[in-house]
mmCIF file of C-alpha atoms and ligand atoms in Angstrom:
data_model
loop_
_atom_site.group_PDB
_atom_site.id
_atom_site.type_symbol
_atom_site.label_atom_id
_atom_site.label_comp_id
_atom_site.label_asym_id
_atom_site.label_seq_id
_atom_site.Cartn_x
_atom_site.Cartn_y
_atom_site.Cartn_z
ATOM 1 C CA UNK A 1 0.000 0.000 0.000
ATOM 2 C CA UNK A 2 0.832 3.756 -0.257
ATOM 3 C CA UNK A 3 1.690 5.061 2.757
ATOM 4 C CA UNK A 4 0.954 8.671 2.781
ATOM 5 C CA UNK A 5 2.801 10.991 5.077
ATOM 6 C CA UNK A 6 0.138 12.758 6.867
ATOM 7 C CA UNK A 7 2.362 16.134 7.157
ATOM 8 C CA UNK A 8 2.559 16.373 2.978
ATOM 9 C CA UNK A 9 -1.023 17.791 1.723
ATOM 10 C CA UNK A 10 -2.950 15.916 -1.187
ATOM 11 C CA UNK A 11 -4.670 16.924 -3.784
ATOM 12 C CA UNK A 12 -7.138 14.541 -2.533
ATOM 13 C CA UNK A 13 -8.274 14.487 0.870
ATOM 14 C CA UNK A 14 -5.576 11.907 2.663
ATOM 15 C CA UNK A 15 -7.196 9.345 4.431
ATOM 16 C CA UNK A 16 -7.333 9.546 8.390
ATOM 17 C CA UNK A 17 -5.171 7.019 9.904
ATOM 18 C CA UNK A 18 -5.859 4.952 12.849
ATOM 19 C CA UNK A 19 -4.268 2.847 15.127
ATOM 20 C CA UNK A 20 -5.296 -0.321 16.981
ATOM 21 C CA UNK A 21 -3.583 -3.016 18.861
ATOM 22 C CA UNK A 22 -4.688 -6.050 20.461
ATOM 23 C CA UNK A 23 -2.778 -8.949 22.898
ATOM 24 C CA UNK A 24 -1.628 -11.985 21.767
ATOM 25 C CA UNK A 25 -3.175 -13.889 23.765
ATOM 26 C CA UNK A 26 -4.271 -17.400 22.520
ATOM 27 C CA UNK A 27 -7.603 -18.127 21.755
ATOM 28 C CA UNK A 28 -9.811 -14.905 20.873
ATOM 29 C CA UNK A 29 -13.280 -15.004 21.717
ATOM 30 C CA UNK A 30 -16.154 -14.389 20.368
ATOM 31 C CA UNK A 31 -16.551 -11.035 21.942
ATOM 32 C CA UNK A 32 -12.899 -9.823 20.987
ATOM 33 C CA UNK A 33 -13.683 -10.668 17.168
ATOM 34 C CA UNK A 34 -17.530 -8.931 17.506
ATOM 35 C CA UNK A 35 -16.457 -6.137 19.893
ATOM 36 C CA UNK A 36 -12.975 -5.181 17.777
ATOM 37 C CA UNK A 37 -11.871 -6.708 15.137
ATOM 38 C CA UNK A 38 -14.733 -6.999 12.725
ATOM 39 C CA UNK A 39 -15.093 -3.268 13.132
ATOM 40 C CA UNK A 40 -11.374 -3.540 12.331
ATOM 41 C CA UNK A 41 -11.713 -4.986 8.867
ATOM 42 C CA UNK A 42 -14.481 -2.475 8.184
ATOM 43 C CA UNK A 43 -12.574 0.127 8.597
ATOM 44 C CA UNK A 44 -9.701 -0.655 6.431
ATOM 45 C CA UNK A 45 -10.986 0.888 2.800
ATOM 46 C CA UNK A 46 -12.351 4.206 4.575
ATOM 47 C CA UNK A 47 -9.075 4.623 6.616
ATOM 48 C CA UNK A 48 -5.542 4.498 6.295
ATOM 49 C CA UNK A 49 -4.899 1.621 9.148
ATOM 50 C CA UNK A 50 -2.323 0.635 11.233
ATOM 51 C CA UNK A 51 -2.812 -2.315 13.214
ATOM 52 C CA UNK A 52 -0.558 -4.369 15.482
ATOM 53 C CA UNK A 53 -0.117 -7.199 17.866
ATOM 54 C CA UNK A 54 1.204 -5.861 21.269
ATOM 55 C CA UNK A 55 3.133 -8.308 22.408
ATOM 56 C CA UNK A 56 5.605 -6.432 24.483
ATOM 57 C CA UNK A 57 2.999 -5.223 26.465
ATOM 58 C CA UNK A 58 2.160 -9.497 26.760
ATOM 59 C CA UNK A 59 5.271 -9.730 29.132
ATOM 60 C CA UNK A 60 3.734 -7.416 31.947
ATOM 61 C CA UNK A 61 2.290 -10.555 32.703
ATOM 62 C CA UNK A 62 4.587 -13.763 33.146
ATOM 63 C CA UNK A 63 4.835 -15.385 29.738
ATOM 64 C CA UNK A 64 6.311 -19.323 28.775
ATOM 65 C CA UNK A 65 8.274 -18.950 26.193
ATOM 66 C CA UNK A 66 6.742 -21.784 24.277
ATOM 67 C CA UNK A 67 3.254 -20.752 24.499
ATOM 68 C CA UNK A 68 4.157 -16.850 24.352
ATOM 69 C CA UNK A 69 5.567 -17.896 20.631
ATOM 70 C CA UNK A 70 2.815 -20.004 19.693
ATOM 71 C CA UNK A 71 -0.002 -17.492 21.015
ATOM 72 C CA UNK A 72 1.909 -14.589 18.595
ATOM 73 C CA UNK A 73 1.491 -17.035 15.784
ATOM 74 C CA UNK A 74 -1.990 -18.041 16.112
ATOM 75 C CA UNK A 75 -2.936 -14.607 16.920
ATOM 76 C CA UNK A 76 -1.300 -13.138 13.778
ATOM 77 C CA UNK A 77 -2.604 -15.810 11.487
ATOM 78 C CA UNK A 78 -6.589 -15.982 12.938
ATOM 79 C CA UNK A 79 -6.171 -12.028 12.084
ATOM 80 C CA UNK A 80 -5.638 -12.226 8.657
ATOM 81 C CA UNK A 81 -8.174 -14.980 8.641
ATOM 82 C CA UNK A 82 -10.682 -12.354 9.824
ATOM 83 C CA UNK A 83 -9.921 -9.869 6.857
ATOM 84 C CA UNK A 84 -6.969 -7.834 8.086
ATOM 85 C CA UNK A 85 -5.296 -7.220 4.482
ATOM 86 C CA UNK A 86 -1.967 -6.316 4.393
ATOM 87 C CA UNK A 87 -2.487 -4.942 0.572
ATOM 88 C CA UNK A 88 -4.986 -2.541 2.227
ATOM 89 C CA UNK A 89 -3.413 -1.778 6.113
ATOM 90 C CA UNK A 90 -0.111 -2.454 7.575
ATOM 91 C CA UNK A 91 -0.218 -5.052 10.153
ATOM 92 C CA UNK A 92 2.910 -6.102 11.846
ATOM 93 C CA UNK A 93 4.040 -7.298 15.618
ATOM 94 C CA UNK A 94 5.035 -4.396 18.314
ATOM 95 C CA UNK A 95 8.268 -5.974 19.098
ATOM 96 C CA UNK A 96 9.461 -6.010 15.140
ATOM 97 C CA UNK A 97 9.441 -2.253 15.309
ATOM 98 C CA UNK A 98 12.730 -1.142 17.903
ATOM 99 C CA UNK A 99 10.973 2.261 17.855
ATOM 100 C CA UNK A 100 8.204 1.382 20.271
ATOM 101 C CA UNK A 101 10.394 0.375 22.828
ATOM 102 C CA UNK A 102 12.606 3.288 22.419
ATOM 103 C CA UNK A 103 9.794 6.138 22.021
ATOM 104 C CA UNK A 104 8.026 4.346 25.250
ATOM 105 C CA UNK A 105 11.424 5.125 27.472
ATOM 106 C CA UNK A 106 11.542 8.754 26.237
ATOM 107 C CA UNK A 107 7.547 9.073 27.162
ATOM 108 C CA UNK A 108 8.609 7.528 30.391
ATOM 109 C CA UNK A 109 10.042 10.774 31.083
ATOM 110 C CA UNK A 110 7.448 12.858 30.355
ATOM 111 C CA UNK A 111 4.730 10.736 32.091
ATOM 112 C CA UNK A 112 4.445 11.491 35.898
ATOM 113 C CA UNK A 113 4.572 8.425 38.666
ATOM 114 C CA UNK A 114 1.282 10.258 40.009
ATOM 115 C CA UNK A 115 -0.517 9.675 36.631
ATOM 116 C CA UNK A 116 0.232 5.946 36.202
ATOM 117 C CA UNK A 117 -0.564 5.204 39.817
ATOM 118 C CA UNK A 118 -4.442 6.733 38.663
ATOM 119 C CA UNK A 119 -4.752 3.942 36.016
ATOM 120 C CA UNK A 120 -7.636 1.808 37.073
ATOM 121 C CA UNK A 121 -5.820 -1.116 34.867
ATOM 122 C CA UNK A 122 -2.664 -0.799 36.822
ATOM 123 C CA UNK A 123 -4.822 -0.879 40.018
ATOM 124 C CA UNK A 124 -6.758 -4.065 39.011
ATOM 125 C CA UNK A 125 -4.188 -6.242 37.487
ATOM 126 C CA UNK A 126 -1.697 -5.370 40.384
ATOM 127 C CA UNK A 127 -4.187 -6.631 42.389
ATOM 128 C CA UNK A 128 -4.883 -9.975 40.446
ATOM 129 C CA UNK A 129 -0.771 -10.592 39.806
ATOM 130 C CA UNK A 130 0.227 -9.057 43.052
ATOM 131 C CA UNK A 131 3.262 -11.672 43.593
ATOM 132 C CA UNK A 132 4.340 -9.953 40.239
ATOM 133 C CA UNK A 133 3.605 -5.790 40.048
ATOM 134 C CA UNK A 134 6.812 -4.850 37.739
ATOM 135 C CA UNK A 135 7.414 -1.585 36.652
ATOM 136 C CA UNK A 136 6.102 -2.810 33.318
ATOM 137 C CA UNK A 137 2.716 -3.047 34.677
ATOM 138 C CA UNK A 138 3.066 0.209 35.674
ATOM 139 C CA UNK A 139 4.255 1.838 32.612
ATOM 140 C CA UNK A 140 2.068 0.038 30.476
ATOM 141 C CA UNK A 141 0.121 2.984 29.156
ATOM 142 C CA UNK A 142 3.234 5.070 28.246
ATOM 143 C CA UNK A 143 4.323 2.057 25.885
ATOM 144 C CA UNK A 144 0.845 2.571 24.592
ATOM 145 C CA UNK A 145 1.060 6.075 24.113
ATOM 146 C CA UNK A 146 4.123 5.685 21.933
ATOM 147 C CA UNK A 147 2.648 2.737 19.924
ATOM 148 C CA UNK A 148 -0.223 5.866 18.689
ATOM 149 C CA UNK A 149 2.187 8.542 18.872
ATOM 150 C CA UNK A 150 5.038 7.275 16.779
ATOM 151 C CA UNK A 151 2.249 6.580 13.529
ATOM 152 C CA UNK A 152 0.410 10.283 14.329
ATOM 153 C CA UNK A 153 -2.690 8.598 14.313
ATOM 154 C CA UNK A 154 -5.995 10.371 13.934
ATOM 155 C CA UNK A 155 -8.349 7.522 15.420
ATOM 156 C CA UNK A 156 -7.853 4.874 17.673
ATOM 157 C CA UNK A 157 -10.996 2.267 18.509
ATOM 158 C CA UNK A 158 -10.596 1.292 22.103
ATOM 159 C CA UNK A 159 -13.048 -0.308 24.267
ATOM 160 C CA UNK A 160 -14.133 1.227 27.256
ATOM 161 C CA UNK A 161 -11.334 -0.383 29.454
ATOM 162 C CA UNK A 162 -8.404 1.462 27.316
ATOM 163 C CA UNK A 163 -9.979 5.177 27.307
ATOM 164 C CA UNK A 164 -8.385 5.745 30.372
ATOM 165 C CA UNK A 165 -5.113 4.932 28.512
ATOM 166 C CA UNK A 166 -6.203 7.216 25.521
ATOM 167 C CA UNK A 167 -6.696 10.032 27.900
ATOM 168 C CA UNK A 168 -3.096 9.580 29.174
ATOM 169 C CA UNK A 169 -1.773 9.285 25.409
ATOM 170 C CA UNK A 170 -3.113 12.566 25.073
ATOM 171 C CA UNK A 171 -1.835 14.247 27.710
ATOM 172 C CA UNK A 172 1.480 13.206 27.419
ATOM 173 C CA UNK A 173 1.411 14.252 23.549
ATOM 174 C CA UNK A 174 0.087 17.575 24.128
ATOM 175 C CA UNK A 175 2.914 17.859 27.288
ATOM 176 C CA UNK A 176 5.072 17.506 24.663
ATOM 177 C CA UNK A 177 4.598 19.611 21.831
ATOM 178 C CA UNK A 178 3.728 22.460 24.565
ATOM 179 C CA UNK A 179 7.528 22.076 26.044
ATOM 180 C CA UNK A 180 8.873 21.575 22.496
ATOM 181 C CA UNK A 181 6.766 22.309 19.444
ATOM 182 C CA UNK A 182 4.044 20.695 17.946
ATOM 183 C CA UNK A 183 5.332 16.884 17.188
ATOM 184 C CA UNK A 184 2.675 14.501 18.138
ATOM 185 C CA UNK A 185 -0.893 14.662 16.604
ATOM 186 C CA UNK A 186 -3.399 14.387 19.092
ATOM 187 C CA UNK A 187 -5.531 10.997 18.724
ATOM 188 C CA UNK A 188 -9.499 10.698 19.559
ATOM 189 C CA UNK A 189 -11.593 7.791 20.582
ATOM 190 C CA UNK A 190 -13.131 6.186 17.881
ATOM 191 C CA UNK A 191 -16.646 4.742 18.542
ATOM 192 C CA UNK A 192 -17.773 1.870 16.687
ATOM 193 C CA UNK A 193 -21.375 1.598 15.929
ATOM 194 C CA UNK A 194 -21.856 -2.119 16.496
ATOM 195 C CA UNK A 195 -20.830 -5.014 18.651
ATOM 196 C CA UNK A 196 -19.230 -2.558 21.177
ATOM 197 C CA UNK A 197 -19.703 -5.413 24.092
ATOM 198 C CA UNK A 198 -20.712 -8.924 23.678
ATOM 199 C CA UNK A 199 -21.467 -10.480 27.319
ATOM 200 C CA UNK A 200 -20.917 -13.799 28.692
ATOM 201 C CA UNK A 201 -23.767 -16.556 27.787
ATOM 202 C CA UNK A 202 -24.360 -17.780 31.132
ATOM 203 C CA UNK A 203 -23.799 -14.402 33.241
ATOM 204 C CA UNK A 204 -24.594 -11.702 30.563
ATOM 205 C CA UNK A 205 -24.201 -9.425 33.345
ATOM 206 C CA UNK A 206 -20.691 -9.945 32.721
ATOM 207 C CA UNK A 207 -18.101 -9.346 29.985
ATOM 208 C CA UNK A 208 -17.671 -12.871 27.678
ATOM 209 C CA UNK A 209 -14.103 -13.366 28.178
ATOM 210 C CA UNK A 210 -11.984 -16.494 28.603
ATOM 211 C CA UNK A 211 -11.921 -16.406 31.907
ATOM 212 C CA UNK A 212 -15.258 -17.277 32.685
ATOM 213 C CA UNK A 213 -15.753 -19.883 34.987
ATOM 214 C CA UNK A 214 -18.542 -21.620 33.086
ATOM 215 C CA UNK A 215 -17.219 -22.816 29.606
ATOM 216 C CA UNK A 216 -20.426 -22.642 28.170
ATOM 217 C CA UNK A 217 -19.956 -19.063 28.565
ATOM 218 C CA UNK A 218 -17.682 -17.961 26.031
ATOM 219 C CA UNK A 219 -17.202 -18.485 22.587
ATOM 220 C CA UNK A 220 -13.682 -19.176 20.340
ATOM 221 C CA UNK A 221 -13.919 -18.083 17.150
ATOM 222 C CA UNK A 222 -12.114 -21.292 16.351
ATOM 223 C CA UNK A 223 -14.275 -23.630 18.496
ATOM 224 C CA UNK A 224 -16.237 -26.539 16.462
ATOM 225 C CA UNK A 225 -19.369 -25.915 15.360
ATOM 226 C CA UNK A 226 -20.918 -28.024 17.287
ATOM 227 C CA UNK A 227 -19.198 -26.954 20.276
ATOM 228 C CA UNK A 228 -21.077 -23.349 19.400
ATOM 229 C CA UNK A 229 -24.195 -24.757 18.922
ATOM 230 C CA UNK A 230 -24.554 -26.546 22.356
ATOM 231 C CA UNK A 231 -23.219 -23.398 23.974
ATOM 232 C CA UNK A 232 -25.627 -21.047 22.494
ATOM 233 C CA UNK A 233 -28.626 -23.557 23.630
ATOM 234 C CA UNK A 234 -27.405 -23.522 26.997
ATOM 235 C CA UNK A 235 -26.928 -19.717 27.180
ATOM 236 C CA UNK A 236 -29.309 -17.843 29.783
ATOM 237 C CA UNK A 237 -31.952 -16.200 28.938
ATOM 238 C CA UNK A 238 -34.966 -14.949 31.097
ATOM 239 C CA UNK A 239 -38.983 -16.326 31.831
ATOM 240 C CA UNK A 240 -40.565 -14.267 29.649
ATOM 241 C CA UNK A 241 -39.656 -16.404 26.532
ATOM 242 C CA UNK A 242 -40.376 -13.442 23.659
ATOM 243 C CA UNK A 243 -37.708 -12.351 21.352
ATOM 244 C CA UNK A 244 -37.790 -8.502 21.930
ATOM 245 C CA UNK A 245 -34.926 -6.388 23.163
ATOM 246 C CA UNK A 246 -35.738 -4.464 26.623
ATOM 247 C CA UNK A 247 -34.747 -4.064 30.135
ATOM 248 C CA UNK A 248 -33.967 -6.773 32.103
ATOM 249 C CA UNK A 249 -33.595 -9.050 29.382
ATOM 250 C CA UNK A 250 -29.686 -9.257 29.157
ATOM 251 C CA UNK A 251 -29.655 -12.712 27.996
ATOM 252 C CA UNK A 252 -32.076 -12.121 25.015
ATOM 253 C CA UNK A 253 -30.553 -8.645 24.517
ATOM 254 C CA UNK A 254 -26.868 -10.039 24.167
ATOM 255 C CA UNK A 255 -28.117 -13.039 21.769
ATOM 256 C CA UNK A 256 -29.858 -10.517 19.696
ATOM 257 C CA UNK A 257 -26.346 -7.966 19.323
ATOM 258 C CA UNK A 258 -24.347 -11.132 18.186
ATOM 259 C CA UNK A 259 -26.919 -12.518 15.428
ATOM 260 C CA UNK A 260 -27.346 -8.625 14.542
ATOM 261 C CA UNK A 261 -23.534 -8.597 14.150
ATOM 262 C CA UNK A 262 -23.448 -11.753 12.163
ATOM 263 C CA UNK A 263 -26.280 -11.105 9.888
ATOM 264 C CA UNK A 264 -26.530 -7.167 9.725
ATOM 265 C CA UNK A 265 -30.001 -7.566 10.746
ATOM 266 C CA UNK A 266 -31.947 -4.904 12.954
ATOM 267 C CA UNK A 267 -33.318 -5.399 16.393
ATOM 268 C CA UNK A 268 -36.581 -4.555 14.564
ATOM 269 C CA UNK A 269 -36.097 -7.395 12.213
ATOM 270 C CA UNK A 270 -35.333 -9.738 14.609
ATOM 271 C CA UNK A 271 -38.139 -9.330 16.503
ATOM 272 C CA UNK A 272 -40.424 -10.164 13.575
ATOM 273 C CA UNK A 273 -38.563 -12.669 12.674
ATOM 274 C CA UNK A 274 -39.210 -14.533 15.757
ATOM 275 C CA UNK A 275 -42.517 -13.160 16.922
ATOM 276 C CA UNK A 276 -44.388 -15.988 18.195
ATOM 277 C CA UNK A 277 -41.488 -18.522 18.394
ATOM 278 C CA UNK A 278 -40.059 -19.600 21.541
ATOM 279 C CA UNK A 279 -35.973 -19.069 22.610
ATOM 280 C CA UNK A 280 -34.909 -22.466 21.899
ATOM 281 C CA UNK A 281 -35.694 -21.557 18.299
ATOM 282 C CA UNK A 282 -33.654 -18.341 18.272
ATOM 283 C CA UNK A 283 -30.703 -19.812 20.187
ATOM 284 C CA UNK A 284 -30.486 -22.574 17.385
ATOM 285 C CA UNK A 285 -30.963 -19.770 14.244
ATOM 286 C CA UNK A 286 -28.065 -17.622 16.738
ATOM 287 C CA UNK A 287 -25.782 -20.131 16.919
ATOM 288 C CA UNK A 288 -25.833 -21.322 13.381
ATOM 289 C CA UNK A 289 -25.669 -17.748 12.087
ATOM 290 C CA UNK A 290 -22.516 -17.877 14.009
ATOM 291 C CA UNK A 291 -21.335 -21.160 12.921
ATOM 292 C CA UNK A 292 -21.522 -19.689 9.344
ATOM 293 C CA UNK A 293 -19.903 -16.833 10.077
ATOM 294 C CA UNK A 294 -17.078 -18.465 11.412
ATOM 295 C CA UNK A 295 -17.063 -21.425 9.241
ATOM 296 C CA UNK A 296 -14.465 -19.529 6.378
ATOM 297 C CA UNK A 297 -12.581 -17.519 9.049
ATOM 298 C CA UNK A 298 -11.613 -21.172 10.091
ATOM 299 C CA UNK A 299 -11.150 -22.423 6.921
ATOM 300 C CA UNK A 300 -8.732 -19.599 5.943
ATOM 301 C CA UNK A 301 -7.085 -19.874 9.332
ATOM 302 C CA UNK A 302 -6.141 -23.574 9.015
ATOM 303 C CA UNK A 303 -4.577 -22.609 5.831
ATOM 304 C CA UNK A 304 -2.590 -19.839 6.778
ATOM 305 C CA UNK A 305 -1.499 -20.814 10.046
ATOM 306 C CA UNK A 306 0.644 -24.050 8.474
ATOM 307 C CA UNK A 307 1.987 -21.574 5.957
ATOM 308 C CA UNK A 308 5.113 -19.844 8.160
ATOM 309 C CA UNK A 309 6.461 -18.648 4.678
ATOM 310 C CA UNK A 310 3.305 -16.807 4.253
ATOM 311 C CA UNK A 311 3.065 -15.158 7.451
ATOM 312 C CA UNK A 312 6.456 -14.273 7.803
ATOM 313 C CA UNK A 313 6.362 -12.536 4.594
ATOM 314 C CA UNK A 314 3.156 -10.581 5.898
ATOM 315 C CA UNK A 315 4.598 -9.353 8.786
ATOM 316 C CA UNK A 316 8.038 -8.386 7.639
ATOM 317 C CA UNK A 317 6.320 -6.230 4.667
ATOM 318 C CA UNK A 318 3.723 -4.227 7.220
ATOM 319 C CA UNK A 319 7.220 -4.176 9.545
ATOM 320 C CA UNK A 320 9.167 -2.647 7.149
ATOM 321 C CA UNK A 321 6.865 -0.251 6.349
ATOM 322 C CA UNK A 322 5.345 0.901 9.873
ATOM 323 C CA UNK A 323 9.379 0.954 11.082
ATOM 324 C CA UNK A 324 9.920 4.003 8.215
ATOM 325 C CA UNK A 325 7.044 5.621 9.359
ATOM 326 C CA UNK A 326 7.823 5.109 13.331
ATOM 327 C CA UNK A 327 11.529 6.058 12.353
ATOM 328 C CA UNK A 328 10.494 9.818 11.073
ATOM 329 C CA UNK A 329 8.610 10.743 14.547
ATOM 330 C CA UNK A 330 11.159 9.127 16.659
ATOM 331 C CA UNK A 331 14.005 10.901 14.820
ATOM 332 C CA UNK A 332 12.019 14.159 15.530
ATOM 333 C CA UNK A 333 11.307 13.249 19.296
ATOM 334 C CA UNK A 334 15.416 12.895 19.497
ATOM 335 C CA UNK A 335 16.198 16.153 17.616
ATOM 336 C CA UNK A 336 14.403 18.177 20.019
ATOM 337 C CA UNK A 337 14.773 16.646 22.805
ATOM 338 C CA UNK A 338 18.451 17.254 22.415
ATOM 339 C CA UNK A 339 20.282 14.119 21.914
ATOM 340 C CA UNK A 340 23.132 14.407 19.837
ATOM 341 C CA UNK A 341 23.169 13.046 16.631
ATOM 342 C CA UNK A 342 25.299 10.403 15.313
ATOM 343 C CA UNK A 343 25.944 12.279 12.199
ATOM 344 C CA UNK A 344 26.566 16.362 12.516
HETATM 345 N N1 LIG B 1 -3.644 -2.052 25.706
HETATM 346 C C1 LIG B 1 -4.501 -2.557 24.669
HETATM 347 C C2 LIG B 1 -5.353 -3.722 25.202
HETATM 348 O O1 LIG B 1 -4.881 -4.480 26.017
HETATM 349 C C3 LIG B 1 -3.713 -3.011 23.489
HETATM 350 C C4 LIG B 1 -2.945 -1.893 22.908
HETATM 351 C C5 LIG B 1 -1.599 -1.732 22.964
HETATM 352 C C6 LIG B 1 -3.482 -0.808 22.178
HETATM 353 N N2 LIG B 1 -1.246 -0.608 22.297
HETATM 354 C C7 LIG B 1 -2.368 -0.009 21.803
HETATM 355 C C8 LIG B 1 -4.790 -0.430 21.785
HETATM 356 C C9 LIG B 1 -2.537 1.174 21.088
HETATM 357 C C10 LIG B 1 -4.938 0.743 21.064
HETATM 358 C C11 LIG B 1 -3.821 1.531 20.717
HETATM 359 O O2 LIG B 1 -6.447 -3.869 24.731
#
């Protein structure tokens, strides 16, 4: 792809670039794939997208090597089995690029001990690995900030957990470029319209995530179909068995935002399509609208993920290509903040 340097003006209106990043971490749920990266792969005609794997910020957390690897490499390929096209976007791993480690220590600087401490992540996840709070933990959202920073990124879609993070990345860009002059772009929020927050099937009071106790709560986007299916019968619903989207009906609400993500259907739709029918009709059509879905995402992930020549090729292309970009702001950063140059 072109990559178009946002400071040179177009004839054309450049596209707005944004910047996302998600965890390697093995096995991505149903919820991760609804809630981010199917907006992801929607975004990537109308923007100018950047996207990443954040594995160094994996290692705030004790890693095995073994499984750290393999998680990366699943993770990469189930992405581009989603959509993620690296014709269209650059998408590359954090720890390929040198520059996000080395912008992160110079935000360091500029990011106040006060400030982290605030971060309702750090507070939660010191509490849950509290035989482990490293100063990685801790700096976590600086590392952030310079993974946005270092592309001047116009957007970034975050879920509600990371907007305390995107607050941060702001402040410490416009701390900057008021002490220096203006070098950072400031990012916004970007809001996506659908799928914002899928919640577990057997507390959808809850978040799905992987760490539900109840299995039948969360979904893989590579479990077996019929794996999905006897989840989605046994998912909770409520007494009043009619399909209609209202208060106090989590359950039924949650069921009807995944089939409306997987068949682009409205609420209003829905409802007529099961007025009259009970819920262990709708969990059935849910589940194999999702089975469908899913079915080629699997089918291009088995293929990709035994093809390591593939892959590698991928990422070293988007790597390439994000490192010149990371390069030019990093270079900048250096200049002004007064390091001397190799060559005078
Ligand atoms: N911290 C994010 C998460 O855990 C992942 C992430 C890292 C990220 N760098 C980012 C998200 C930059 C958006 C922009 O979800």
């Amino acid at each position: 792809m072109e990559i178009t340097n946002p400071t040179t003006t177009n004839s054309e209106a450049p596209k707005k670039r944004i910047f996302s990043a998600i965890q390697p971490s093995g096995n991505i749920t149903l919820g991760n794939y609804l809630g981010a990266l199917k907006n992801w792969i929607s975004l990537q005609d109308e923007f100018d997208c950047i996207f990443a794997l954040a594995d160094l910020h994996t290692i705030t957390v004790r890693q095995e090597p073994a499984q750290f690897r393999k998680h990366a490499l699943e993770a990469y390929a189930l992405l581009l089995a989603c959509g993620i096209d690296v014709k269209k976007s650059l998408f590359f791993l954090q720890s390929h690029v040198p520059a996000h480690a080395q912008l992160a220590w110079v935000l360091d600087c500029y990011t106040q001990f006060g400030e982290l401490s605030r971060m309702t992540q750090f507070k939660d996840k010191s509490k849950k690995h509290a035989d482990n709070i490293n100063a990685g933990l801790f700096t976590y959202p600086s590392l952030m900030a310079a993974d946005i920073l270092l592309y001047q990124a116009d957007l970034v879609p975050v879920g509600a957990d990371q907007t305390q993070h995107l607050e941060l990345t702001r402040n410490i860009a416009t701390r900057f470029n008021g002490l220096y002059s203006p070098t950072f772009k400031i990012p916004e929020g970007y809001t996506m319209k659908q799928g914002g927050k899928i919640m577990s099937l057997q507390d959808p009071t809850k978040k799905m995530s992987k760490s539900d106790e109840n299995v039948n709560g969360c979904i893989y986007v590579l479990d077996k179909p019929e794996d999905i299916m006897r989840k989605f019968k046994r998912a909770i619903t409520d007494s009043e068995a009619c399909v209609h989207y209202g208060e106090g009906k989590d359950g039924i609400n949650n069921l009807m935002d995944i089939y409306s993500c997987v068949t682009g259907k409205n609420y209003q739709e829905i409802e007529a399509e099961f007025s009259g029918r009970g819920y262990g009709d709708f969990k059935t059509a849910v589940g194999e609208a999702v089975v469908e879905h899913l079915r080629p995402i699997q089918e291009r992930y088995a293929k990709y993920s035994k093809d390591k020549a593939f892959l590698q090729s991928c990422w070293n292309e988007s790597a390439e290509k994000a490192a010149r970009i990371a390069n030019r702001t990093l270079s900048k950063v250096m200049r002004k903040v007064g390091f001397l140059p190799r060559e005078l």
